[in-house]
GROMACS .gro file of C-alpha atoms in nm:
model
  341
    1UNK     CA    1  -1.556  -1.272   1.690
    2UNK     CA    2  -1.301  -0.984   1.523
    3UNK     CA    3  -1.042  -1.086   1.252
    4UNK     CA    4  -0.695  -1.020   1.336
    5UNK     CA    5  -0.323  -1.002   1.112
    6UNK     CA    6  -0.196  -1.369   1.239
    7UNK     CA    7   0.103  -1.328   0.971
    8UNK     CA    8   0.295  -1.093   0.746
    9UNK     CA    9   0.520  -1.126   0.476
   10UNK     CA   10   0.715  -0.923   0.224
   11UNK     CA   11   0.925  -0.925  -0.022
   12UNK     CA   12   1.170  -0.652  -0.192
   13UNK     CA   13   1.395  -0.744  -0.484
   14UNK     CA   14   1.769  -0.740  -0.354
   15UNK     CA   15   1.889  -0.460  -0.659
   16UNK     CA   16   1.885  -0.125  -0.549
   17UNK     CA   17   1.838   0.244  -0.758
   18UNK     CA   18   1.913   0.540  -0.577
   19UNK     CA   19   1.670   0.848  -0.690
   20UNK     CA   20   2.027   1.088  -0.766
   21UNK     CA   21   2.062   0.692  -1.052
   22UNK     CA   22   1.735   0.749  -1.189
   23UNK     CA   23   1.776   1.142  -1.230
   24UNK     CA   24   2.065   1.088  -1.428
   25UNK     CA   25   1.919   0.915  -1.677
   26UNK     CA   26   1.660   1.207  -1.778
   27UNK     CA   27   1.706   1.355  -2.129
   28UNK     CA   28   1.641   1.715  -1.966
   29UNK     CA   29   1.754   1.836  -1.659
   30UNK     CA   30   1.564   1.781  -1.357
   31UNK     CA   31   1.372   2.068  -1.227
   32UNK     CA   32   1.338   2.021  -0.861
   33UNK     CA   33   1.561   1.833  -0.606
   34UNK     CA   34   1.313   1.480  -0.631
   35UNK     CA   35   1.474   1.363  -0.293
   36UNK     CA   36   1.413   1.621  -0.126
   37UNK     CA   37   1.012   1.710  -0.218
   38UNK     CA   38   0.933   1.341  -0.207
   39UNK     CA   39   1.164   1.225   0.087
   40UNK     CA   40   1.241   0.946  -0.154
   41UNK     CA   41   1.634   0.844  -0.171
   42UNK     CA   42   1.648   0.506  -0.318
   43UNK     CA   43   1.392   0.234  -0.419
   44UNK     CA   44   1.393  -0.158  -0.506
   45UNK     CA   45   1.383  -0.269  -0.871
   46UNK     CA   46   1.269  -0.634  -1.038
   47UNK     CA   47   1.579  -0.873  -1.096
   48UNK     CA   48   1.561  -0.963  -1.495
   49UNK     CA   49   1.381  -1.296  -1.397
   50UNK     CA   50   1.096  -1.127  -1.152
   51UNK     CA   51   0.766  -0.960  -1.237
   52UNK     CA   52   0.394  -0.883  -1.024
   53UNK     CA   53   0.372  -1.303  -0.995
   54UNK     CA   54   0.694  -1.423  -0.868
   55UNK     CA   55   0.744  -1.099  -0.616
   56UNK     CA   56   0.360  -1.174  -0.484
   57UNK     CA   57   0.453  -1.530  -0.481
   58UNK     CA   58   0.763  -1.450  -0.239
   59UNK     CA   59   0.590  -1.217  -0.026
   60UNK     CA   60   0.316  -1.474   0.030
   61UNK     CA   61   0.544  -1.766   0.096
   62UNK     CA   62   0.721  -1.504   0.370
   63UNK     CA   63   0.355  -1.491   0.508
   64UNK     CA   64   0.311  -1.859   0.538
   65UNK     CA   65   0.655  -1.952   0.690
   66UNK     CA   66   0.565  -1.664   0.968
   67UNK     CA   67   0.203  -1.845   1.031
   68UNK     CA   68   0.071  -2.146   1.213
   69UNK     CA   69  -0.107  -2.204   0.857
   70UNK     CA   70  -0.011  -2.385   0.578
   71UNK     CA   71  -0.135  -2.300   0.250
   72UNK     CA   72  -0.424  -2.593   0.293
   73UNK     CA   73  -0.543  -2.435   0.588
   74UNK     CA   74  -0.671  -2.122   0.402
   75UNK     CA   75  -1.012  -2.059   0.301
   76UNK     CA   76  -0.973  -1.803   0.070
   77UNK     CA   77  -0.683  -1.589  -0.122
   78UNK     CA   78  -0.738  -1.290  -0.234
   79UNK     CA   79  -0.528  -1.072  -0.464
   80UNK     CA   80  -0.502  -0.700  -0.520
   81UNK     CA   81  -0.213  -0.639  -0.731
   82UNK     CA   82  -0.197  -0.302  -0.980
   83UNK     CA   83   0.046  -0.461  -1.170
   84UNK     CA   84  -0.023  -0.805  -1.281
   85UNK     CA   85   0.262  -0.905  -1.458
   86UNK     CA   86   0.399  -1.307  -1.571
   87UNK     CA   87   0.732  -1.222  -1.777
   88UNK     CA   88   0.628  -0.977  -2.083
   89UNK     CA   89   0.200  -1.029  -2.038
   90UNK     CA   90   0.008  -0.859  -1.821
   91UNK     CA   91  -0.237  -1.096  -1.712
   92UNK     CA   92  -0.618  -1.046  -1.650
   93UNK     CA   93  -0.754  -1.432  -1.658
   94UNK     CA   94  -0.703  -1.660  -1.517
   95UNK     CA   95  -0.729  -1.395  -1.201
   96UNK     CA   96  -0.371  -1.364  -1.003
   97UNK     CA   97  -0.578  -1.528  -0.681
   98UNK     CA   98  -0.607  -1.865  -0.914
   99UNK     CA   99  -0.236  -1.897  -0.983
  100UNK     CA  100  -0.164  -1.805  -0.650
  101UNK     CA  101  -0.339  -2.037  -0.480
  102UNK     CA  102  -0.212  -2.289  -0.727
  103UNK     CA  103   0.166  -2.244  -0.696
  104UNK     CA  104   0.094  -2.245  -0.303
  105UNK     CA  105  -0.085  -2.573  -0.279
  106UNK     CA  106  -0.413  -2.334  -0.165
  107UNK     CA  107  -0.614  -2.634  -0.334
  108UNK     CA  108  -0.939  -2.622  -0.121
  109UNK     CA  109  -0.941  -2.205  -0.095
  110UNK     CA  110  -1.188  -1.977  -0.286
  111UNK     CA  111  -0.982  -1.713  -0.500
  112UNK     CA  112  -1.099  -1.358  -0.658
  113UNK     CA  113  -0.854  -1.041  -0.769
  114UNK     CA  114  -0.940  -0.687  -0.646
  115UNK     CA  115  -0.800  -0.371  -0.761
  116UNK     CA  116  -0.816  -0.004  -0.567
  117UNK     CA  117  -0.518   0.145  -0.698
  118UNK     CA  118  -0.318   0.208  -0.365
  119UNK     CA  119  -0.558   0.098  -0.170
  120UNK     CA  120  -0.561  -0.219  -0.324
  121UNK     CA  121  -0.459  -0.438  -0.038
  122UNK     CA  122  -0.659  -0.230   0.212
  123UNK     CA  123  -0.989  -0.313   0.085
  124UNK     CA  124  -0.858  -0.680   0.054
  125UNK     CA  125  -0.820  -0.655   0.432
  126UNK     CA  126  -1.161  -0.503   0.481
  127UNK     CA  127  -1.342  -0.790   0.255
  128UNK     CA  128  -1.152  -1.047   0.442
  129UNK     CA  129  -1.245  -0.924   0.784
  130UNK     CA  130  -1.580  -0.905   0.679
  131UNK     CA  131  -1.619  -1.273   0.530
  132UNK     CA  132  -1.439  -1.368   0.859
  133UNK     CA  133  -1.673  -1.181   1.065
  134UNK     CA  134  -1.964  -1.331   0.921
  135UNK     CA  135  -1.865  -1.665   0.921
  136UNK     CA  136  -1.875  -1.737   0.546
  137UNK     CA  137  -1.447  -1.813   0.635
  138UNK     CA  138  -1.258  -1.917   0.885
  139UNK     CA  139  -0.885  -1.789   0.811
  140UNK     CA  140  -0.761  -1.639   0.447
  141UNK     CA  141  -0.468  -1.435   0.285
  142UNK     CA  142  -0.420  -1.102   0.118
  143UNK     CA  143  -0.168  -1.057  -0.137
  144UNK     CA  144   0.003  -0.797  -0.321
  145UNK     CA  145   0.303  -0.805  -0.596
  146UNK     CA  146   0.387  -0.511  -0.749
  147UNK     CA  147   0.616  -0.450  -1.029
  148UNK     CA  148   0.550  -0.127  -1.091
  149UNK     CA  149   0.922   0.042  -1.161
  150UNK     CA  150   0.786   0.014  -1.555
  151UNK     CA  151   0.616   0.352  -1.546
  152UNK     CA  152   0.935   0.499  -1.393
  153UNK     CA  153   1.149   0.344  -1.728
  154UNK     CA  154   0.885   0.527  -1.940
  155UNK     CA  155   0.902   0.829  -1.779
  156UNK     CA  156   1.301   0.852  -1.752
  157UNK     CA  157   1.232   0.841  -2.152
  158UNK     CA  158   0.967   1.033  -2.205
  159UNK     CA  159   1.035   1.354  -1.950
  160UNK     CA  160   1.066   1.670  -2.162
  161UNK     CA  161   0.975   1.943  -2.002
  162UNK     CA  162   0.975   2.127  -1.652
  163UNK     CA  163   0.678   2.026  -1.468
  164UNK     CA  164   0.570   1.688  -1.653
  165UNK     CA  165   0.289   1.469  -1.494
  166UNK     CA  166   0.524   1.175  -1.525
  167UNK     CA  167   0.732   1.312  -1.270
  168UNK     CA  168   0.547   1.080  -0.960
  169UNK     CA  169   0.654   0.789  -1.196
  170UNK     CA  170   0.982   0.834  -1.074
  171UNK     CA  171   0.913   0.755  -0.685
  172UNK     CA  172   0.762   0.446  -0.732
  173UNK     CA  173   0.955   0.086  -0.604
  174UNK     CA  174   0.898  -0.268  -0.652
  175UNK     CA  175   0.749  -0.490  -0.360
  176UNK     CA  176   0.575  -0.743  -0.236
  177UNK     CA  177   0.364  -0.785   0.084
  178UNK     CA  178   0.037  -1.063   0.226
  179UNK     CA  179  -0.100  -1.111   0.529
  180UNK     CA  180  -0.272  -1.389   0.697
  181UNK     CA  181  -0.649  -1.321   0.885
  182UNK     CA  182  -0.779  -1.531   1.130
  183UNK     CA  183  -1.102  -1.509   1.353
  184UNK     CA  184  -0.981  -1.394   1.724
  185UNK     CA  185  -1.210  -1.285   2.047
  186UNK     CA  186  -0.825  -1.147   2.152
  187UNK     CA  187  -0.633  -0.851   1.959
  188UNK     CA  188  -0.712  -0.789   1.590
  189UNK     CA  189  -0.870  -0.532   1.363
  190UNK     CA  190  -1.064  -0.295   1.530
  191UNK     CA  191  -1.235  -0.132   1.244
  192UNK     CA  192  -1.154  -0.049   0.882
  193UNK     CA  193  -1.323   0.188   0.637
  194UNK     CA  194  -1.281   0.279   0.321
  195UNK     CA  195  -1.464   0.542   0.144
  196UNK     CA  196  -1.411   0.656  -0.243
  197UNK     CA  197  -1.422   1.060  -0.377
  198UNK     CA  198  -1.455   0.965  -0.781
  199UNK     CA  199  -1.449   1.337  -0.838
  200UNK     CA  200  -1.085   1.391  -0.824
  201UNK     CA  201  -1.033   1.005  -1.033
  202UNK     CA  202  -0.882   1.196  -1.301
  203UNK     CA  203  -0.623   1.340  -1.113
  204UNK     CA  204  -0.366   1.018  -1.110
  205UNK     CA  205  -0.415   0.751  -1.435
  206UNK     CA  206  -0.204   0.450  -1.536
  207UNK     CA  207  -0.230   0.384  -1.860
  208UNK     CA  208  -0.067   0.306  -2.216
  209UNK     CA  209   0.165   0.566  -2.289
  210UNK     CA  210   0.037   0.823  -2.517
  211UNK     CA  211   0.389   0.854  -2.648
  212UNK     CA  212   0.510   0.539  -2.723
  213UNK     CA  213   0.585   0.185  -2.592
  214UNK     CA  214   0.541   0.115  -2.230
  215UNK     CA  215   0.287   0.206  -1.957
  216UNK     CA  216   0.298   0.535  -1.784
  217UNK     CA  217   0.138   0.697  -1.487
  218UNK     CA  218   0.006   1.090  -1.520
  219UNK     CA  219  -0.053   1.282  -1.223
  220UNK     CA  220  -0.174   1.667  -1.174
  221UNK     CA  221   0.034   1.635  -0.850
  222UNK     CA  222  -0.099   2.051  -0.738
  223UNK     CA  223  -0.446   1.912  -0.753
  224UNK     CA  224  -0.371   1.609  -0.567
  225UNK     CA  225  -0.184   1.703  -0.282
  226UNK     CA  226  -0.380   1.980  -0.099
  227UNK     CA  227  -0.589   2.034   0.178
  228UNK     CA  228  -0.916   1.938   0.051
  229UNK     CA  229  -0.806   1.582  -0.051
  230UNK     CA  230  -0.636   1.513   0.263
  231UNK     CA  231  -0.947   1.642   0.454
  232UNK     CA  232  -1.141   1.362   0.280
  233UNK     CA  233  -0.936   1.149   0.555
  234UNK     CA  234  -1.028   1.340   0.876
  235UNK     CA  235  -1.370   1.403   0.830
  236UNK     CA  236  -1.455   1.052   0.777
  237UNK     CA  237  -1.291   0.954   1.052
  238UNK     CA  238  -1.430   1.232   1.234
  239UNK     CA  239  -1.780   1.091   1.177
  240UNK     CA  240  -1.727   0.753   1.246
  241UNK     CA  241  -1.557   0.828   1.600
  242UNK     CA  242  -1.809   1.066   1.684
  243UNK     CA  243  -2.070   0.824   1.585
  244UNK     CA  244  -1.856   0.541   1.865
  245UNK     CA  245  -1.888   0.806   2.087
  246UNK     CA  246  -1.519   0.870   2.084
  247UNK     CA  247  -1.255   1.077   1.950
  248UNK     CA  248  -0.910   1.062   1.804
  249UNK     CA  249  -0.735   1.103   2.138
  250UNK     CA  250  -0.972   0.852   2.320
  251UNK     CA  251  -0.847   0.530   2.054
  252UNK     CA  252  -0.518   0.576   2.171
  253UNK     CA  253  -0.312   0.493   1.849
  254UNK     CA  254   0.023   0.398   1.951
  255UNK     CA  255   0.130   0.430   1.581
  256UNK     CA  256   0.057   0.565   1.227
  257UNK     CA  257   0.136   0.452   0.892
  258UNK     CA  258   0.072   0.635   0.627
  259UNK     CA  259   0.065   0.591   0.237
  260UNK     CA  260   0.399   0.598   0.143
  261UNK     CA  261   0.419   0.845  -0.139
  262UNK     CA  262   0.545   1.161   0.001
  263UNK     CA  263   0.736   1.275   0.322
  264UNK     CA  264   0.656   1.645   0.301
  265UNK     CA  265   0.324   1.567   0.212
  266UNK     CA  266   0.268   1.331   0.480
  267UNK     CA  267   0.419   1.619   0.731
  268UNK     CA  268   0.168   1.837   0.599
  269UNK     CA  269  -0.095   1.593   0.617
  270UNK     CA  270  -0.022   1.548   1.004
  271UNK     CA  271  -0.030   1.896   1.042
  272UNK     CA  272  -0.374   1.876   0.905
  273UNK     CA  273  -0.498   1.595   1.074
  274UNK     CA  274  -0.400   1.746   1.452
  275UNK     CA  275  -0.560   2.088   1.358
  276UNK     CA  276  -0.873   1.926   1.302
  277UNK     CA  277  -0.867   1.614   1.540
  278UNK     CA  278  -0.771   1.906   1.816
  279UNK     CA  279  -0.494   1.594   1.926
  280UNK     CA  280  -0.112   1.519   1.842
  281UNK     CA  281  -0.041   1.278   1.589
  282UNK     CA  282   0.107   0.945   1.705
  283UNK     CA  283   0.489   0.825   1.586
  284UNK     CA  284   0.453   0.765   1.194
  285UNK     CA  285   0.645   0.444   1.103
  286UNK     CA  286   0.806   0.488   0.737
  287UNK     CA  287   1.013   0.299   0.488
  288UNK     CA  288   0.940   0.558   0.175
  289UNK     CA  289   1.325   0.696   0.205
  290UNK     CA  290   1.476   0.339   0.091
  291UNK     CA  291   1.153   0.171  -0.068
  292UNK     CA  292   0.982   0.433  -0.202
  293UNK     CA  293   0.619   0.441  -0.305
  294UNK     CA  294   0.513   0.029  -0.318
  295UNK     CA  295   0.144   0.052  -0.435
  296UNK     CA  296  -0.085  -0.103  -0.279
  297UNK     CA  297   0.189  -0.312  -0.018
  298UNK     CA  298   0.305   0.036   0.100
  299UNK     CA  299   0.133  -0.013   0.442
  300UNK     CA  300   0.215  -0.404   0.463
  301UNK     CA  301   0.535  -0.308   0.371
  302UNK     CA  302   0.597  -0.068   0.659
  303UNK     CA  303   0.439  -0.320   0.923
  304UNK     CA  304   0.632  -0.580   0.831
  305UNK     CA  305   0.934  -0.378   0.812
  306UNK     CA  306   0.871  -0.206   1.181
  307UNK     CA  307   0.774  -0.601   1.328
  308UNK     CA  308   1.132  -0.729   1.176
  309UNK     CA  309   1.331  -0.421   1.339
  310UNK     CA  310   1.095  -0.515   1.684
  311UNK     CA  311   0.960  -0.190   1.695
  312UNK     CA  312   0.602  -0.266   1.790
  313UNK     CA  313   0.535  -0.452   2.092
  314UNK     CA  314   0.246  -0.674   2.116
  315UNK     CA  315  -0.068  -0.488   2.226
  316UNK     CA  316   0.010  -0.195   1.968
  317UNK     CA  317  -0.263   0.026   1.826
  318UNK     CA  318  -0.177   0.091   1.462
  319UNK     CA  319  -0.308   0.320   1.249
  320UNK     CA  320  -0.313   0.273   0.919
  321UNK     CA  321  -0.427   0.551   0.669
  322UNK     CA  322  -0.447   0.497   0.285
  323UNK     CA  323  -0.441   0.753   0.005
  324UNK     CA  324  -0.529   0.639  -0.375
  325UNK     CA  325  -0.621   0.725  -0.711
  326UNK     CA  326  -0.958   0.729  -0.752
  327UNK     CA  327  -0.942   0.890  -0.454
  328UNK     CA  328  -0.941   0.683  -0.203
  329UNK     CA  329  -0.960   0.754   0.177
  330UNK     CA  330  -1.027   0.574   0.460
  331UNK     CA  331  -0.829   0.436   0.793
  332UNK     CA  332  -0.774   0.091   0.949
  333UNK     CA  333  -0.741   0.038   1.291
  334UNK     CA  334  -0.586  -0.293   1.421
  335UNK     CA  335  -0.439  -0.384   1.758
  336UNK     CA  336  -0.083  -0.625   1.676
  337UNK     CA  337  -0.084  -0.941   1.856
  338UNK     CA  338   0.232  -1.141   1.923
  339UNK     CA  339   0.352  -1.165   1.548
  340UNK     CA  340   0.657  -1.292   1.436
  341UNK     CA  341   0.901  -1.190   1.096
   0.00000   0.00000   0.00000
């Protein structure tokens, strides 16, 4: 008995800002052509009336209508939202997974928040699949809502100067994304790992501003994005294949999703990732030109975007590789059965 993705859902708020809209509004002049280092062109922004609840809320009902599940049926809901917004409050108890699983009529399911930064709804996956594979559940959901466009409002008014570490701020998007796990002996996930570098967590913080109202984010973006970081991805992997007795060519990946946070730094880490796996990357599936950076639904985001455009056939080996603050590293393997968006 394996778990495997029996649904997917997202959700992206309908208004659209285009990266040239957001660059505009800077009280200095922007220093580098954003679109074109971060591959970013536009992203989705909260309507007046949405925050972290209501878009997790969507992107969880999305899951449900695609499953043979209804809410009742679930045995456990777990949350991994960043942001963890209801109107102006940022909430911390009750946990998101409670009011979730109360506005979906969840009545009977256990309920717990996690938060990994990006990685957030990555290690939900990899607790779920672990309950399920021990038997403690039978079928659950993991659920993301992030309203995260916030930093990006305090850093359009706080940017003063050429190379500022608010400048990431300005990728991020707003989005919503939960799947539904169920125990399978037929296609599911084939393995998922996560493994945590805390030396480099003060490279990336969210955090009160230290100017004035408003959350930011502050990232040393020269000592993030370089090759020893992204080799904290390969030589895990490296390990644990070896360990299998296989390799990165052997698993046959039909696809790869990366974080979405940075084209040329995703190019680069391909680059990377061949060189040492001695193998060609497979096709990357992206949304980060007209989503931009989600959070922690980036990769949910993608799958359910690439399953709605019929781009992976059932049978598909994705790949799925995170990158977070803290840092965070890892993979997930998981072969798609016949899902429906």
């Amino acid at each position: 008995m394996r778990s495997t993705i029996e649904a997917v859902g997202a959700y992206l708020p309908t208004r659209e800002v285009t990266t040239a809209q957001l660059l505009a509004q800077l009280a200095v002049d922007a220093p580098l052509d954003l679109e074109k280092v971060s591959g970013v062109r536009a992203r989705r922004v909260r309507g007046e009336s949405e925050d972290s609840f209501t878009i997790a809320l969507a992107a969880a009902r999305g899951a449900l209508a695609n499953s043979r599940y209804d809410a009742a049926d679930l045995d456990v809901i777990i949350s991994c939202s960043i942001t963890r917004t209801r109107g102006e409050d940022f909430c911390l108890e009750p946990s998101f997974a409670l009011m979730l699983r109360s506005a979906l009529g969840a009545s009977s399911a256990i309920h717990f928040d996690v938060s990994n930064a990006c990685a957030g709804m990555m290690t939900g996956v990899l607790l779920l699949d672990r309950m399920i594979r021990s038997g403690a559940v039978r079928r659950g959901m993991v659920v993301s809502g992030e309203c995260i466009t916030p930093i990006a409002d305090t850093a359009v008014r706080e940017i003063d100067q050429k190379y500022d570490p608010q400048f990431a701020s300005l990728t991020v998007g707003d989005a919503g994304a939960a799947v539904v796990l169920d125990g399978t002996d037929g296609p599911g996930l084939d393995y998922v790992e996560l493994n945590t570098s805390a030396a480099f967590a003060q490279l990336c913080l969210g955090m009160p501003s230290d100017k004035g109202p408003g959350v930011a984010l502050y990232t040393d973006n020269r000592a993030m994005h370089n090759e020893s970081r992204y080799l904290l991805w390969t030589s895990r992997h490296q390990e644990f294949l070896a360990a299998r007795g296989s390799s990165f060519a052997a698993e046959g990946y039909d696809y790869l999703i990366h974080h979405q946070f940075s084209g040329p730094a995703v190019e680069l880490i391909n680059k990377i990732a061949e060189r040492e796996f001695d193998a060609a990357m497979p096709p990357g599936l992206a949304v980060l030109d007209k989503y931009g950076n989600t959070a922690s639904t980036s990769h949910f985001v993608v799958l359910h975007d690439a399953l709605r455009q019929g781009l992976i056939a059932p049978g598909s080996k994705v790949l799925l590789v995170p990158a977070a603050s803290g840092v965070v590293a890892g993979f997930l393997s998981v072969t798609i059965g016949d899902l429906r968006v």
